[in-house]
XYZ file of C-alpha atoms in Angstrom:
676
model
C 124.712 140.013 63.115
C 122.584 139.580 66.365
C 124.358 136.570 66.846
C 127.760 138.163 66.629
C 126.996 140.688 68.677
C 125.788 138.567 71.578
C 128.507 136.881 71.070
C 130.621 139.800 71.378
C 129.285 140.350 74.478
C 129.461 136.578 75.646
C 133.154 136.959 75.797
C 133.501 140.057 78.086
C 131.775 137.697 80.223
C 134.005 134.813 80.124
C 137.008 136.480 79.587
C 136.184 139.800 81.529
C 136.994 142.621 79.093
C 136.271 145.761 79.786
C 133.170 146.548 77.021
C 133.020 149.648 77.612
C 136.665 150.697 77.049
C 136.751 147.995 74.321
C 133.493 149.765 72.367
C 135.893 153.935 72.960
C 139.117 152.494 70.987
C 137.420 150.165 68.921
C 139.303 146.653 70.309
C 141.536 144.882 68.941
C 140.350 143.368 65.607
C 142.464 140.592 65.335
C 141.773 139.052 68.443
C 138.099 140.150 69.432
C 136.243 138.665 65.512
C 138.032 134.809 65.545
C 136.337 134.796 69.244
C 133.102 136.665 68.062
C 132.906 134.123 65.603
C 133.745 130.558 67.445
C 131.754 131.788 70.608
C 128.630 133.044 68.220
C 128.486 129.252 66.979
C 128.465 128.383 70.644
C 125.093 130.250 71.394
C 123.663 129.082 68.147
C 124.172 125.428 69.164
C 123.831 125.722 72.897
C 120.516 127.309 72.924
C 117.095 127.435 72.056
C 113.784 128.662 72.627
C 113.228 131.443 75.389
C 116.522 130.741 76.468
C 118.313 131.755 74.247
C 115.336 135.154 73.383
C 116.507 136.257 77.077
C 119.540 135.638 76.510
C 119.560 137.635 73.722
C 117.734 140.102 76.455
C 119.456 140.152 78.367
C 123.225 140.826 76.292
C 121.143 143.818 74.970
C 120.538 144.981 77.745
C 123.840 145.152 79.056
C 125.108 146.917 75.646
C 122.325 149.935 77.018
C 124.101 150.212 80.459
C 119.908 149.632 81.511
C 120.640 148.250 85.674
C 119.180 145.325 85.427
C 121.238 143.412 83.522
C 124.586 145.243 84.646
C 123.403 144.036 88.264
C 123.555 139.931 86.263
C 126.753 141.239 84.301
C 128.577 142.096 87.569
C 127.801 139.445 89.677
C 129.220 136.892 87.668
C 132.893 136.065 87.767
C 134.986 137.470 85.021
C 138.450 135.945 85.944
C 139.301 133.821 88.794
C 141.578 134.653 91.659
C 143.741 131.847 93.811
C 143.916 128.851 91.960
C 146.451 128.092 92.273
C 146.010 128.371 96.322
C 143.730 126.524 96.948
C 140.633 128.523 95.994
C 138.207 126.404 93.715
C 134.840 128.570 94.986
C 134.741 131.765 92.395
C 131.958 132.757 93.959
C 130.800 136.205 92.467
C 128.063 138.101 93.964
C 124.710 135.971 95.145
C 122.284 138.391 96.613
C 122.934 141.054 93.858
C 122.158 138.271 90.814
C 119.043 137.637 92.595
C 117.898 141.439 93.256
C 115.374 140.387 89.986
C 113.221 137.899 88.887
C 114.953 137.914 85.514
C 118.601 136.458 86.632
C 119.540 132.807 87.856
C 122.058 132.225 89.943
C 124.507 129.161 88.594
C 127.661 127.639 89.707
C 129.909 125.835 87.039
C 131.816 123.362 88.035
C 134.954 123.388 85.237
C 136.942 120.450 86.159
C 141.374 120.318 83.489
C 144.186 119.654 84.971
C 145.590 122.699 84.572
C 143.480 124.329 87.578
C 145.071 120.439 89.586
C 147.247 121.746 92.387
C 150.992 120.320 94.240
C 150.290 118.349 97.413
C 152.495 116.285 99.538
C 149.153 114.546 100.847
C 148.035 112.313 98.539
C 144.378 112.049 98.864
C 143.933 115.927 99.966
C 142.866 117.302 96.523
C 142.755 113.478 94.315
C 138.897 113.811 93.153
C 138.080 118.156 93.349
C 141.926 120.140 93.341
C 141.309 120.095 89.345
C 138.105 121.783 89.320
C 137.142 125.871 89.747
C 133.293 126.420 90.501
C 132.897 129.582 88.452
C 129.769 131.436 89.961
C 127.267 133.097 86.904
C 124.053 134.629 86.557
C 121.786 134.304 83.333
C 118.439 134.195 82.083
C 116.165 132.120 84.891
C 114.634 130.348 81.726
C 117.523 128.083 80.943
C 117.731 124.796 81.986
C 120.898 123.416 83.745
C 121.855 121.295 80.973
C 121.835 124.322 78.380
C 124.270 126.355 80.451
C 126.381 123.009 80.590
C 126.437 123.245 76.969
C 127.428 126.488 75.824
C 129.463 127.113 78.207
C 131.379 123.872 77.695
C 131.623 124.547 74.188
C 132.952 128.542 74.718
C 135.119 127.171 76.946
C 136.779 125.015 75.352
C 136.757 127.116 71.723
C 137.468 129.864 73.754
C 140.679 128.158 75.730
C 141.357 125.376 73.263
C 141.914 123.183 75.615
C 139.662 120.219 74.549
C 139.998 118.153 77.417
C 138.219 121.076 79.888
C 134.334 119.436 80.353
C 131.885 121.980 81.965
C 129.322 120.278 84.901
C 125.970 122.510 86.345
C 124.040 120.620 89.264
C 120.799 121.547 89.092
C 121.159 121.693 93.229
C 124.335 125.226 92.609
C 121.670 126.961 90.500
C 119.387 129.591 92.136
C 116.801 131.910 91.024
C 114.158 133.846 92.796
C 111.312 132.435 93.230
C 108.607 131.765 96.317
C 108.260 128.436 97.544
C 104.705 126.994 98.155
C 103.483 125.981 101.380
C 102.581 122.326 101.451
C 100.720 120.426 103.218
C 103.882 119.225 105.975
C 104.503 122.492 107.067
C 100.816 123.347 107.581
C 100.692 120.160 109.231
C 104.476 120.416 111.765
C 103.907 124.059 112.212
C 99.868 123.910 113.839
C 101.567 121.149 116.276
C 104.615 122.796 117.325
C 102.227 126.170 117.652
C 99.262 124.154 119.644
C 101.985 122.708 121.882
C 103.538 125.838 122.398
C 100.199 127.501 122.934
C 99.460 124.553 125.713
C 103.271 125.382 127.542
C 102.326 129.084 127.613
C 98.758 128.274 129.434
C 100.673 125.862 131.798
C 102.813 128.289 132.398
C 100.514 131.340 133.442
C 98.408 128.172 135.716
C 101.428 127.932 137.732
C 101.738 131.469 137.926
C 98.636 131.946 139.234
C 98.928 128.460 141.377
C 102.393 130.789 143.205
C 100.006 133.766 144.242
C 97.702 131.518 145.498
C 100.373 130.179 147.779
C 102.738 132.940 148.345
C 101.790 133.401 151.516
C 102.785 129.510 152.868
C 105.944 129.625 153.705
C 108.574 127.617 151.615
C 108.110 123.829 153.917
C 104.749 124.332 152.712
C 104.452 124.741 149.699
C 107.173 122.291 148.872
C 104.735 119.778 150.574
C 102.370 121.072 148.502
C 103.906 120.113 145.624
C 103.951 116.422 146.657
C 100.430 117.015 147.842
C 99.211 118.237 144.733
C 96.908 116.544 142.562
C 97.723 114.862 139.700
C 96.341 116.788 136.944
C 97.991 119.821 138.674
C 101.273 118.016 138.783
C 100.742 117.095 135.428
C 99.766 120.722 134.395
C 102.704 122.332 136.164
C 105.372 120.152 134.949
C 105.366 121.750 131.479
C 105.487 124.962 133.184
C 108.357 127.366 131.948
C 109.009 128.636 134.954
C 109.713 124.915 136.590
C 111.103 123.607 133.507
C 113.790 126.836 133.484
C 114.442 126.284 137.026
C 115.259 122.914 137.131
C 117.808 123.648 134.224
C 119.231 125.817 135.152
C 119.885 124.427 139.012
C 123.284 124.356 139.868
C 122.507 121.732 142.859
C 123.325 117.826 141.084
C 120.166 115.941 141.444
C 122.519 112.737 141.712
C 124.685 113.193 145.065
C 123.507 110.653 146.498
C 125.270 109.065 143.526
C 128.203 111.272 143.741
C 128.374 111.723 139.577
C 128.377 115.590 139.488
C 131.900 114.555 138.555
C 130.461 113.124 135.150
C 128.704 116.714 134.066
C 132.279 118.261 133.512
C 133.223 115.557 131.459
C 130.168 116.010 130.124
C 130.647 119.255 129.015
C 133.628 119.599 127.598
C 133.958 116.281 125.699
C 130.537 118.140 123.781
C 132.398 121.086 123.319
C 135.255 120.004 121.529
C 132.294 117.703 119.243
C 131.420 120.630 118.268
C 133.637 122.630 117.697
C 135.329 120.062 115.263
C 131.222 119.748 113.189
C 132.501 123.056 113.415
C 135.836 123.089 112.309
C 134.760 120.002 109.969
C 132.291 122.257 108.090
C 134.230 125.910 108.331
C 137.577 123.866 106.033
C 134.940 121.766 103.057
C 133.613 125.314 102.810
C 134.852 127.826 100.000
C 138.610 128.573 101.270
C 140.739 131.024 100.176
C 143.898 129.494 101.219
C 143.912 125.876 101.177
C 147.195 125.801 101.818
C 146.239 126.383 105.383
C 145.219 123.153 106.446
C 147.760 121.762 103.812
C 150.375 122.612 106.818
C 148.412 122.610 110.187
C 147.731 118.835 108.793
C 150.189 117.349 110.072
C 150.856 119.549 113.676
C 150.573 117.288 116.806
C 148.761 120.528 118.676
C 146.450 119.133 116.659
C 145.441 116.041 117.141
C 142.397 116.443 119.463
C 140.768 117.387 116.629
C 141.671 115.369 114.112
C 141.056 112.628 116.650
C 137.594 113.927 117.118
C 135.343 110.628 117.190
C 137.144 109.591 120.051
C 135.191 112.173 122.292
C 132.524 111.050 120.370
C 133.378 107.522 121.927
C 133.646 108.981 125.715
C 129.414 109.171 126.079
C 129.124 105.803 124.915
C 131.606 105.057 128.204
C 128.816 107.446 130.536
C 126.144 105.416 128.879
C 127.506 102.186 129.495
C 128.624 102.951 133.124
C 126.408 104.990 133.712
C 123.539 102.220 132.729
C 125.202 99.251 133.990
C 126.280 100.735 137.609
C 122.754 102.204 137.897
C 120.914 99.146 137.331
C 122.793 96.607 139.199
C 121.688 98.823 141.670
C 117.881 98.404 141.186
C 118.464 94.762 140.481
C 120.032 94.623 144.216
C 117.181 96.602 145.705
C 114.704 95.315 143.510
C 115.743 91.966 143.675
C 115.947 91.254 140.842
C 112.528 92.301 139.970
C 113.002 94.866 137.056
C 111.141 95.396 134.190
C 113.324 95.224 131.294
C 110.860 96.197 128.311
C 109.996 98.849 130.661
C 113.193 100.644 130.152
C 113.453 100.296 126.327
C 109.842 102.599 126.409
C 111.117 104.299 128.804
C 114.601 105.614 127.192
C 112.241 105.650 123.914
C 109.820 108.451 125.388
C 112.832 110.240 127.307
C 114.605 110.510 123.253
C 112.159 110.615 121.210
C 110.038 113.862 121.783
C 112.995 116.490 121.101
C 114.053 114.274 118.480
C 111.538 114.111 116.870
C 110.755 117.933 116.749
C 114.377 118.718 115.545
C 113.676 116.553 112.788
C 110.394 117.519 111.577
C 112.305 120.942 111.023
C 115.160 119.096 109.087
C 111.352 118.300 107.228
C 109.559 121.814 107.329
C 111.385 124.741 107.401
C 115.188 124.015 107.178
C 114.616 125.361 104.075
C 113.322 128.439 103.885
C 115.692 129.097 106.337
C 118.003 131.137 103.709
C 119.535 131.039 100.728
C 123.116 130.932 99.532
C 125.664 129.633 96.165
C 125.204 126.542 98.413
C 122.235 126.542 99.585
C 119.983 123.300 97.700
C 123.819 121.379 97.096
C 124.121 121.559 101.691
C 120.539 122.595 103.009
C 118.253 121.358 100.023
C 119.831 118.004 99.673
C 120.401 117.229 103.545
C 116.072 118.031 103.947
C 115.766 115.638 101.004
C 117.616 112.622 102.743
C 115.742 113.285 105.434
C 111.524 113.299 103.483
C 112.904 109.833 102.350
C 114.673 107.923 106.104
C 112.491 110.703 108.268
C 111.235 106.814 109.520
C 114.834 104.513 109.863
C 116.183 108.277 112.509
C 112.619 107.283 114.702
C 113.638 102.860 114.916
C 117.302 104.001 115.942
C 117.897 102.427 112.839
C 119.905 104.979 110.641
C 123.370 103.810 111.431
C 121.906 100.003 109.275
C 119.600 101.407 107.627
C 119.272 103.471 104.155
C 122.779 104.829 105.060
C 122.834 106.422 101.839
C 120.106 108.872 102.574
C 121.036 109.975 106.464
C 119.264 112.644 107.905
C 120.837 114.895 110.224
C 124.991 113.392 110.168
C 125.305 113.004 113.962
C 121.642 111.127 114.735
C 124.047 108.025 114.078
C 125.307 107.955 117.525
C 121.628 107.877 118.833
C 121.328 104.661 117.222
C 124.023 103.011 118.387
C 123.646 103.981 121.615
C 119.866 102.636 121.741
C 121.035 99.519 120.194
C 124.012 98.717 122.748
C 121.629 100.373 125.279
C 119.385 96.564 124.583
C 121.974 94.784 124.653
C 123.170 95.691 128.079
C 120.656 94.015 129.876
C 122.137 90.817 129.493
C 125.436 91.444 130.709
C 123.917 93.191 133.056
C 121.244 90.658 134.535
C 124.706 88.402 134.471
C 127.049 90.433 137.113
C 124.150 90.647 139.461
C 123.468 86.620 139.071
C 126.135 85.319 138.720
C 129.694 86.106 140.811
C 131.484 84.510 138.448
C 129.738 83.527 135.152
C 129.258 87.634 134.946
C 132.456 88.853 135.041
C 133.269 86.116 132.085
C 130.588 87.047 130.235
C 131.459 90.762 130.295
C 135.260 89.559 129.588
C 133.877 87.648 126.971
C 131.894 90.531 125.358
C 134.915 93.031 125.852
C 137.066 90.699 123.533
C 134.278 90.114 121.363
C 133.985 94.003 121.232
C 138.252 94.827 120.663
C 138.664 91.624 117.626
C 135.573 92.990 115.488
C 136.472 96.438 114.549
C 139.872 94.710 113.884
C 138.632 91.394 111.470
C 136.454 94.526 109.126
C 139.139 96.904 108.995
C 141.722 93.756 107.486
C 139.273 92.440 105.416
C 138.033 95.119 104.183
C 140.755 97.235 104.332
C 139.989 100.220 105.410
C 141.189 103.571 107.259
C 142.586 102.784 111.051
C 139.773 105.615 111.650
C 137.779 108.161 110.059
C 140.577 110.695 107.969
C 139.674 113.643 107.832
C 140.529 114.688 104.195
C 139.421 117.820 102.309
C 137.628 116.441 100.045
C 136.667 112.684 102.030
C 134.770 114.701 104.173
C 132.985 116.938 101.657
C 129.739 115.306 102.530
C 129.928 112.567 105.384
C 127.143 110.963 104.259
C 129.081 109.621 101.029
C 131.930 109.373 102.683
C 132.732 105.105 102.362
C 133.635 104.664 105.510
C 131.997 106.973 107.155
C 128.819 104.983 106.387
C 130.577 102.012 105.891
C 132.118 101.646 109.179
C 132.170 104.872 110.955
C 128.541 104.429 112.031
C 128.189 100.633 112.406
C 127.459 99.627 116.791
C 130.094 96.579 115.995
C 132.796 99.676 115.261
C 132.190 101.629 118.357
C 130.685 98.894 121.014
C 134.220 98.315 122.730
C 133.617 102.038 123.862
C 129.885 101.493 125.443
C 132.230 97.726 126.998
C 134.851 99.446 128.696
C 132.276 101.955 130.865
C 130.384 98.501 131.847
C 133.380 96.861 133.035
C 133.623 100.941 135.326
C 130.898 100.603 136.340
C 130.802 97.037 137.373
C 133.487 97.320 139.148
C 132.342 100.849 140.627
C 129.451 98.646 141.613
C 131.441 96.209 143.464
C 134.267 98.913 144.786
C 131.581 101.141 145.984
C 132.951 103.028 150.021
C 136.773 100.832 149.203
C 139.539 103.616 150.065
C 141.647 103.035 146.616
C 145.245 103.251 148.597
C 146.973 106.626 147.143
C 149.860 104.352 145.134
C 147.126 102.687 143.282
C 145.965 106.212 142.046
C 148.983 107.330 141.609
C 149.610 104.767 139.420
C 146.592 104.086 137.569
C 146.782 107.896 136.650
C 150.188 107.398 134.931
C 148.705 104.771 133.286
C 145.391 106.180 132.030
C 147.686 109.559 130.877
C 149.782 107.794 129.034
C 147.014 105.692 127.430
C 144.851 109.517 127.084
C 148.174 110.933 124.980
C 148.472 107.522 123.072
C 145.469 107.268 121.656
C 144.400 110.568 120.528
C 148.143 112.027 119.296
C 149.558 108.847 117.032
C 146.983 110.408 115.044
C 149.525 111.956 113.817
C 151.085 109.081 112.239
C 148.971 108.394 109.542
C 148.919 112.198 108.705
C 152.468 112.155 107.564
C 153.290 111.998 103.808
C 155.871 109.550 104.543
C 152.867 107.077 105.091
C 152.170 104.453 103.456
C 149.172 102.630 103.930
C 149.199 99.114 105.897
C 146.514 96.911 106.222
C 148.099 95.584 109.643
C 149.332 98.846 111.575
C 144.932 100.008 110.504
C 143.720 96.781 111.982
C 145.253 96.714 114.746
C 145.079 100.484 115.129
C 140.894 100.455 114.927
C 139.841 99.008 118.059
C 143.252 100.133 120.641
C 143.277 103.956 120.393
C 139.268 103.378 120.625
C 140.385 101.142 123.664
C 143.186 103.525 125.385
C 140.931 106.570 125.088
C 138.022 104.750 127.301
C 140.660 103.277 129.911
C 141.960 106.549 130.337
C 138.366 108.924 130.360
C 136.974 105.377 132.369
C 139.932 106.021 134.986
C 139.109 109.499 135.530
C 135.452 108.919 136.733
C 136.628 105.608 138.577
C 138.995 108.112 140.392
C 136.972 110.945 140.867
C 133.044 108.543 141.788
C 134.955 106.707 144.368
C 136.751 109.323 146.287
C 134.106 111.617 146.141
C 135.826 114.136 143.683
C 138.745 115.110 146.635
C 141.098 115.694 144.016
C 141.701 119.320 142.126
C 140.319 117.131 139.095
C 138.124 115.593 140.390
C 136.562 119.475 142.297
C 136.770 120.757 139.241
C 134.638 118.546 136.887
C 132.349 119.241 139.371
C 131.674 122.752 139.042
C 128.570 123.715 139.785
C 129.222 125.706 136.386
C 128.766 122.047 134.857
C 125.348 121.181 135.868
C 122.989 123.008 134.478
C 125.366 122.815 130.583
C 125.173 119.079 130.921
C 121.537 119.219 131.092
C 121.579 120.371 127.351
C 124.541 117.747 126.638
C 121.624 116.235 124.813
C 120.157 118.446 122.866
C 122.959 120.653 121.619
C 124.260 117.381 119.887
C 120.607 117.468 118.438
C 120.572 120.619 117.133
C 124.283 120.972 116.268
C 123.941 120.368 113.052
C 121.201 123.264 111.769
C 123.456 125.342 113.163
C 126.402 124.093 110.618
C 124.509 123.231 107.768
C 123.228 126.837 107.979
C 126.421 128.235 108.334
C 127.450 126.043 105.084
C 124.446 126.738 102.905
C 124.505 130.755 103.653
C 128.252 131.317 102.616
C 128.378 134.032 100.056
C 132.575 134.380 99.703
C 135.347 132.113 100.059
C 136.897 132.009 103.768
C 140.375 132.907 104.432
C 141.034 130.254 107.349
C 143.480 130.674 109.707
C 143.727 130.022 113.743
C 142.174 133.196 114.647
C 139.208 132.989 112.682
C 138.326 129.629 112.846
C 138.455 129.985 117.237
C 136.274 132.586 116.601
C 133.974 130.459 114.353
C 133.823 127.513 117.458
C 133.283 129.449 119.947
C 130.243 131.397 117.850
C 128.594 128.343 116.640
C 129.068 126.524 120.878
C 127.445 129.337 121.789
C 124.967 129.419 118.959
C 124.281 125.660 119.657
C 124.156 125.746 123.472
C 120.737 129.236 123.078
C 118.709 127.081 120.471
C 119.489 123.642 122.569
C 118.060 125.477 125.325
C 115.057 126.343 124.076
C 114.598 123.188 122.451
C 115.161 121.686 126.169
C 112.926 124.047 128.086
C 109.911 123.625 125.726
C 110.619 119.608 123.896
C 112.611 117.398 126.999
C 112.375 118.977 130.458
C 108.304 118.351 130.445
C 108.545 115.391 129.794
C 110.875 113.865 131.716
C 108.817 115.231 134.672
C 105.798 113.577 133.312
C 107.689 110.504 132.945
C 108.706 110.547 136.923
C 105.092 111.637 137.974
C 103.499 108.455 136.334
C 106.396 106.198 137.101
C 105.948 107.220 140.890
C 102.637 106.997 140.496
C 101.027 104.147 139.028
C 104.574 101.963 138.684
C 106.909 101.003 140.970
C 109.417 100.625 138.378
C 113.053 102.613 139.044
C 114.010 105.436 136.797
C 117.322 104.611 135.721
C 119.276 107.842 134.665
C 121.605 107.514 131.418
C 123.707 109.798 129.617
C 120.558 111.506 127.133
C 119.018 112.690 130.739
């Protein structure tokens, strides 16, 4: 009889019956008795030991209307809503379930053809469109397998549907338990605390240093900074006062190079990249109205977000442009006597400290930031990947090694850029050394980097670019195109090489005044190329489009070629005409100077913002243009705020220290690149 009573209570959990009214009225015996018998059998077969005893205690407590049991019952989903509209996540109440140590929150995945959603896009819901994630609150002693067996049997018996299947991923079960402090967390926090304490101490030292010299004239103070002993210069290089003033300064350090307009290009591109990241994580979160995304997918005005990867190619373009132009100038100044290996070491030292801080946070305290129904699936899995593959990040090879365990989804860019940085001096030196052979080698490199994406796309029958379909971008690391093509250097090298072409052109044409008709003609071509590259992606999202390997193979290199020509031409014109045009003046605005110094750190920390937001979500999101705009603005602001702290504490001091040591002990140039 006890089993029958428990089964009766379980029916109220699964079917959403009002338990109190059933008790009061006696219910419909013809309906309840067969159901109780079926579920009683399932309960006896699926559970055993501690799990069965706790289930009995839970349901008995519910029958007595005890508060803790009522909380568990109330936090579970009673009946799904909006499935046909695409609301496949029924999240219940996560915090209410875990308000007591007895409860365990699980998202069981129920798959059935009856849940399938009709769509005009064949790939939109190809995998998960027939599944519903149903929140249940069960005793914490029950294992995921016991929960799976129980509820699969319950649903199949109750709904009489043999095609229905239930899965319970361990990453979607959460318990209210404290996580022990690990040795890695102790080591990481100790290092960070010691470094922050040192920075605060050097800041105090800087304050005392300033007060001692406060009576001197400004000229004398500036001169004293240059004549200070080495140990004072090193200490002050870590000062928060100095680094904050350096970051917030609106005066460009590149006036002699006339590169102010690049600040605007970098900031605008980074803001759009961060916006794209936010939108990807938003649309792949639990949503109420999946129809919204389907309706917006084919609209031309959304092409900038669907083709967001092109904005990353803008940074590769700028990297190739800056490195080529500046290294050519140094080769000319030093008569070829530039130590390339020193440049490699300097770049590694410049980029890696801030990278290590963020990477270490992923491996340690990221999981402790919060919780939520999807926390373990989003954040826990990310931390596990970082613990397995962090060394590939520090070697800047994570776009080739352990790509199925990639840590920090956006970090592939640093590996691609670094690998191209290693390759570039060969071509750049030939440009300086040989007037004819150098440009021929550059042209050959451009041709090879254009042909490779065509060949790879054609023979592997790949998509023309990363397609933003909901199911396929739920986890980018597991996306086939992302890990086999998108993050590979050979697929992105064309952007870097085009940057080198423009860098070489500016080096050769420095001081030359371009005729107005050439600028006008170039502007028209660049405008057409840019718009064609950006908006042509809409063709591949058309419901009528059928995959064509030839079209995909041709599009793969051409859309990057067109986009990078457009962006390269903008930089080319701005630098040569000294930003005299309206666009040049806008891109050279002082407001972009401080933000441009934060773009590297913003790119590093944005993943934390997006993963935290996705993992801590409690209720499905209602998608609308206004809601998404609010999310994008908020995420961009938060990302840059965190980036300011990371840059202030870890990136800027290393740059200062590098300049001091290079100036004192070597004659090597400080090559400026896109990350400084």
